[in-house]
Amino acid sequence: MLVSLVQNNPAFGRKMDNARNLVRLMEQAAATETGRPELYVLPELCFSGYQFLSRDEAYALAEPRQGGEGISVLAEAAKKLDAAIVFGFPERSGGKLYNSSMLLTPEGSRAVYRKTHLFAKEKTIFDPGDSGFFVKEFRGLKIGLAVCFDWFFPEAFGTLARLGADLIAHSANLVMPYCQQAVYARAVENRVYVLTANRCGSEDRGAELLTYTGKSVAVSPKGEYLVSLPESEEAAVCLAVDPALARDKALNPYNDIIADRRPELYR
Ligand code: ACM
């Protein structure tokens, strides 16, 4: 299957403009000679921006999973591109507010993952995710979702792999420098594809200057960097993934990385 990794630089709060720009980037990827991707992975909070100054501000920009300004634009694009899209968005649900990621299919199904491990001041804005980890199959590819700081917890990606994920769609707004190297280990230790779609650019809402690290990466189950995007430019690229490669957990005739686990000794 052909998939696409998308990196953007949203302008804070301009949901419609940012969503349309994401569609433009996805259309660019679809127009390349490699063929049409069937899955696009977009960054965390990709049409709202990241640096909310208060929970009320985030709540005002948030959308229910049924849709709002940003989600509607992406839902339309999924149909037009005949592809699934994974994207991060601020989700409101009743009085709760989550840093969520959605797997949206062209047929209209919407699976929502709510970020488990909130980072820094996100703890003052969002409720901790309560969806838990899950895997969904789309056109033969088993997709698991993770959001940004989840990478810091090997159990998160390991759980997705043990649930059967072929590919972990990891939407991010990274401000620390380690993740693009660390997800290499997440891919190798679980023999899965990891696509980290990070944002680029900086945001200063008067509280602090946040500079996002860009350099979105795709890593194969065999530990190859398949794609590495630039640090500070928007980009969308295509790459091929093979679910069979991720389902082969045998390292050699003696070692199977799932069967060899010793959970009784782990704490
Ligand atoms: C992060 O979790 N957005 C760093």
Short mmCIF file of N, CA and C and ligand atoms in Angstrom, two decimals, residues 44 50 115 119 122 148-149 173, ligand 1:
data_model
loop_
_atom_site.label_atom_id
_atom_site.label_comp_id
_atom_site.label_asym_id
_atom_site.label_seq_id
_atom_site.Cartn_x
_atom_site.Cartn_y
_atom_site.Cartn_z
N GLU A 44 -0.12 16.16 15.01
CA GLU A 44 -0.99 16.43 16.17
C GLU A 44 -1.61 17.83 16.03
N TYR A 50 -1.15 24.55 18.54
CA TYR A 50 -0.83 23.78 19.75
C TYR A 50 -0.91 24.59 21.04
N LYS A 115 -5.15 11.02 23.46
CA LYS A 115 -3.75 10.96 23.92
C LYS A 115 -3.64 10.51 25.38
N PHE A 119 1.70 16.00 27.69
CA PHE A 119 3.03 16.58 27.84
C PHE A 119 2.94 17.99 28.44
N GLU A 122 0.08 20.75 28.60
CA GLU A 122 -1.14 20.08 28.12
C GLU A 122 -1.97 19.59 29.32
N CYS A 148 2.16 12.10 19.81
CA CYS A 148 3.36 12.77 20.30
C CYS A 148 4.02 12.09 21.50
N PHE A 149 3.90 12.67 22.70
CA PHE A 149 4.66 12.23 23.87
C PHE A 149 4.44 10.75 24.22
N ASN A 173 3.63 17.03 17.66
CA ASN A 173 4.06 18.44 17.69
C ASN A 173 5.29 18.44 18.60
C1 ACM B 1 4.02 16.68 22.72
O1 ACM B 1 3.57 15.67 23.27
N1 ACM B 1 3.27 17.43 21.94
C2 ACM B 1 5.43 17.07 22.91
#
